[in-house]
């Protein structure tokens, strides 16, 4: 399968009052046609910034895309003309934002907000756009009679459906979904996820799903990339990463989720905090919290290595290359989850 | 919506009663003899007594007020003491000039202030932003009368482009309108800027950009309409004040508006005229506030939903 979206070495910084926040640091990521990729990480890992960078929606100031390439359809979106970028936004790549309560314009009807994007990209008449927008509303399970209603007349879950209808209205090739279910309660979460799964299958759209919920990833995605401090630390197919997590951070993540099969009274959290993004450590970004870290981890940045014997499983860690491996870590990796 | 408007118009009644009672009381408590004004310099004691009786000035305070209200309800606001013509005639001879001046000033303030504010917000900290904030600062800090005199000096006396005073057509409106608008222009510019700056950081603006809309559409269609509420609030208030007559500007430009009329009436203790003018001001202020509230509903469906 060919890569539809290729991010290479993306670096994004936020410049605020004499400080530089290193939000995304040399991130590389591929998304194939029809594939769903989960981008997982804790708050502040740079997931949203990564997605916003693809459409260049990072607020500037304070945000600045410092370097890298984002290829879509053979074109580097970071270097292309504004007009071409606009024809991609909402049309070929669309985005679902985290908070449905604030991502719809309160002074326009939901129908208009959907029809607007259709009319813009499909070069059709107002009536045609309206008809299609009504179709979209129906598709996400909102009766088309509610076309003229305003966002304040909808509940959070309904609003997120409207946002989803808006983002799939032009049958995009890629949907960037930034924690689409975080602001919703659990029952609505399930509905929205199911809806997205359905739409994905119907429209053969690629999906970049940003979340910090590993359960959601397992339910929706084909592949997963684990993000930490602006870098991808581990990525691979769902079975590869979920069954045999290899990066100490990923292992820690799974360790902090309760499981049904294991009886435990206490979870095992990852000790410490994510490093201050204005002052990243000299070595591996995870080294200050890593229980297996050795001297080189604190002084050098690890590169990306493919895990031997696995097709796509990649890791940003020294541990697998050590001449004298850390036995506890190896034990954990081998045992899997 | 109609119910809302009707309700608001009914609220005019207590407002007008209150305003007229307060002004009536103040006018009665202040020293000075209106009969003296009415009769001029030479008069006999008999004439004085007769006029006092005719004007009803010998009645007790509450009776006088009740009579005034009773007449006012029939559209009779009495005659002025100074010209002895009906108060309504006097006011409506002057009010259109005030409306014209206030309207022109408001138009100018909005036409210049809003674009300046929008550009400032969209290009925050740019040269344009700093320049328009300087204009705004000058606008609020320059005294009206001083700006008026400077404009007369430069554009009327020296260059002769506009007339220096009076009310004779469009040309004579320009200088007083600019002078009167300086303050509201500055306020509207700052209000537009801060309101737009707040809105432009909202999530739904990012959503609009993510749709692929042009920046101009994002700013004017998606941001501006949301930013309108504080802008129309301040513009409306400024207009309301201007309708109450701009004494200084009217004086500098000898503009025949109601501001000067009111000051003269107060000086002469011309109670019927003062009362009439204050009532007109109260009505126009209330009506403008109502219009602002209706505009809120027009710009924001959430407000409209509350008006039912």
XYZ file of C-alpha atoms in Angstrom, chain B residues 19-260:
242
model
C -37.445 61.182 34.869
C -40.053 63.930 34.694
C -40.682 63.778 38.455
C -36.996 64.085 39.294
C -36.425 66.943 36.873
C -39.617 68.667 37.988
C -38.506 68.431 41.607
C -35.033 69.749 40.894
C -36.396 72.634 38.872
C -38.789 73.540 41.704
C -36.092 73.360 44.337
C -33.584 75.549 42.530
C -33.779 79.262 43.260
C -34.901 81.772 40.641
C -38.187 83.288 39.525
C -39.542 82.117 36.183
C -42.139 84.881 36.156
C -39.377 87.429 36.037
C -38.051 85.724 32.947
C -41.542 85.559 31.492
C -42.248 89.223 31.923
C -38.904 90.722 31.085
C -37.300 93.572 33.057
C -40.143 95.973 33.747
C -43.329 94.714 35.325
C -45.750 95.571 38.113
C -46.455 93.398 41.130
C -50.008 92.869 39.814
C -48.750 91.550 36.519
C -46.401 89.277 38.427
C -49.208 87.873 40.533
C -51.443 87.453 37.526
C -48.853 85.544 35.508
C -47.986 83.427 38.535
C -51.600 82.478 38.794
C -51.894 81.854 35.035
C -48.850 79.612 34.975
C -50.190 77.780 37.980
C -47.071 78.542 39.982
C -49.081 79.256 43.112
C -50.414 75.710 43.309
C -48.783 73.198 45.639
C -45.909 71.176 44.170
C -47.754 67.891 43.690
C -50.749 69.571 42.073
C -48.447 71.322 39.636
C -46.752 68.046 38.772
C -50.071 66.247 38.350
C -51.312 68.997 36.046
C -48.122 68.773 34.028
C -48.460 65.011 33.628
C -52.126 65.324 32.774
C -51.402 67.839 30.014
C -48.381 65.946 28.810
C -50.487 62.825 28.348
C -52.568 64.832 25.873
C -49.455 65.874 24.014
C -49.270 69.342 25.528
C -45.915 70.044 27.103
C -46.775 73.690 27.754
C -45.256 76.866 26.394
C -41.719 77.970 27.000
C -41.240 80.908 29.325
C -38.731 82.621 27.083
C -40.352 82.476 23.636
C -43.896 81.639 24.802
C -44.214 79.196 21.927
C -45.199 75.551 22.509
C -42.344 73.437 23.859
C -42.966 70.756 21.235
C -42.543 73.299 18.428
C -39.291 74.549 19.918
C -37.882 71.059 20.362
C -38.868 69.721 16.986
C -37.385 72.762 15.318
C -34.020 71.784 16.796
C -34.147 68.004 17.159
C -33.639 67.095 13.475
C -30.313 68.956 13.451
C -29.181 66.938 16.452
C -30.280 63.679 14.866
C -28.416 64.579 11.703
C -25.248 65.449 13.574
C -25.400 62.394 15.813
C -26.195 60.134 12.866
C -23.342 61.472 10.773
C -20.940 61.130 13.700
C -22.061 57.558 14.351
C -21.729 56.669 10.673
C -18.237 58.112 10.523
C -17.192 56.400 13.761
C -18.412 53.010 12.540
C -17.155 53.399 8.980
C -13.649 54.214 10.180
C -13.506 52.595 13.603
C -14.667 49.102 12.729
C -12.291 48.505 9.800
C -9.403 49.897 11.864
C -10.288 47.600 14.744
C -10.628 44.555 12.493
C -7.271 45.152 10.810
C -5.658 45.743 14.203
C -6.984 42.462 15.518
C -6.150 40.398 12.444
C -2.653 41.841 12.293
C -2.005 42.179 15.996
C 1.212 44.025 16.958
C 1.769 45.064 13.352
C 2.480 48.628 12.280
C -1.181 49.097 11.327
C -2.215 47.849 14.739
C 0.075 50.259 16.559
C -0.943 53.130 14.294
C -4.662 52.610 14.809
C -4.217 52.207 18.548
C -2.423 55.564 18.501
C -5.366 57.067 16.617
C -7.696 55.587 19.211
C -5.613 56.982 22.042
C -5.661 60.437 20.452
C -9.403 60.130 19.895
C -10.212 59.519 23.543
C -7.700 61.955 24.963
C -8.353 65.018 22.770
C -10.987 67.313 24.214
C -13.876 67.744 21.783
C -13.905 71.514 21.737
C -10.147 71.667 21.129
C -10.343 69.259 18.192
C -13.260 71.313 16.828
C -11.313 74.549 17.062
C -8.268 72.970 15.422
C -10.389 71.625 12.567
C -11.989 75.040 12.090
C -8.557 76.660 12.071
C -7.110 74.265 9.538
C -9.956 73.275 7.235
C -12.273 76.270 7.530
C -10.228 79.353 8.336
C -7.006 78.508 6.501
C -7.982 76.184 3.687
C -11.614 77.221 3.406
C -12.808 73.753 2.418
C -15.670 73.599 4.916
C -17.769 76.297 6.546
C -16.742 77.107 10.117
C -20.210 77.183 11.617
C -23.952 76.965 11.138
C -26.136 74.350 9.535
C -26.302 74.795 5.780
C -26.229 71.512 3.964
C -23.876 68.562 3.885
C -20.643 70.527 3.838
C -21.375 72.236 7.108
C -22.083 68.865 8.710
C -18.610 67.439 8.057
C -16.514 69.238 10.669
C -18.938 68.961 13.598
C -19.584 65.299 12.749
C -15.882 64.473 12.707
C -15.378 66.361 15.954
C -18.268 64.649 17.656
C -17.236 61.231 16.362
C -13.619 61.375 17.603
C -14.511 59.866 20.917
C -16.839 57.155 19.684
C -14.488 56.339 16.830
C -11.746 55.653 19.340
C -14.042 53.597 21.535
C -15.417 51.595 18.616
C -11.907 50.924 17.284
C -10.697 49.609 20.620
C -13.885 47.652 21.212
C -13.749 46.052 17.745
C -10.107 45.148 18.225
C -10.463 43.542 21.618
C -13.680 41.764 20.701
C -12.212 40.425 17.457
C -9.003 39.356 19.214
C -11.036 37.291 21.611
C -13.234 35.733 18.937
C -10.417 35.006 16.522
C -8.867 32.635 19.090
C -12.051 30.600 19.415
C -12.161 26.994 18.312
C -14.872 27.602 15.734
C -12.611 30.032 13.900
C -10.090 27.226 13.601
C -12.932 25.022 12.364
C -13.751 27.630 9.716
C -10.117 27.699 8.596
C -10.031 23.900 8.557
C -12.900 23.988 6.070
C -10.614 25.713 3.590
C -12.383 29.064 3.693
C -10.504 32.146 2.624
C -9.125 34.243 5.468
C -11.430 37.116 4.504
C -14.482 34.850 4.787
C -13.204 33.523 8.105
C -12.795 37.052 9.450
C -15.939 38.685 8.092
C -18.433 35.846 8.076
C -17.328 33.754 11.038
C -15.533 36.129 13.390
C -17.109 39.546 12.902
C -20.692 38.503 13.496
C -19.691 36.947 16.800
C -17.720 40.036 17.733
C -20.610 42.403 17.041
C -22.340 42.389 20.454
C -19.861 44.575 22.367
C -19.353 46.736 19.286
C -23.030 47.589 18.839
C -23.381 48.079 22.571
C -20.767 50.779 22.674
C -21.817 52.313 19.354
C -25.422 52.485 20.543
C -24.509 54.094 23.837
C -22.379 56.689 22.073
C -25.250 57.429 19.703
C -27.635 57.773 22.621
C -25.375 60.306 24.289
C -24.942 62.215 21.037
C -28.725 62.374 20.608
C -28.914 64.018 24.005
C -27.142 66.894 22.375
C -23.450 67.582 22.229
C -23.240 70.912 23.981
C -19.565 71.573 23.379
C -19.555 70.622 19.713
C -22.800 72.485 19.070
C -21.372 75.550 20.752
C -18.053 75.498 18.872
C -19.786 75.082 15.511
C -22.922 77.121 16.347
C -24.902 74.022 15.492
C -28.652 74.505 16.107
C -29.119 71.307 18.119
C -30.955 70.529 21.343
C -27.794 70.418 23.475
C -27.398 74.175 23.377
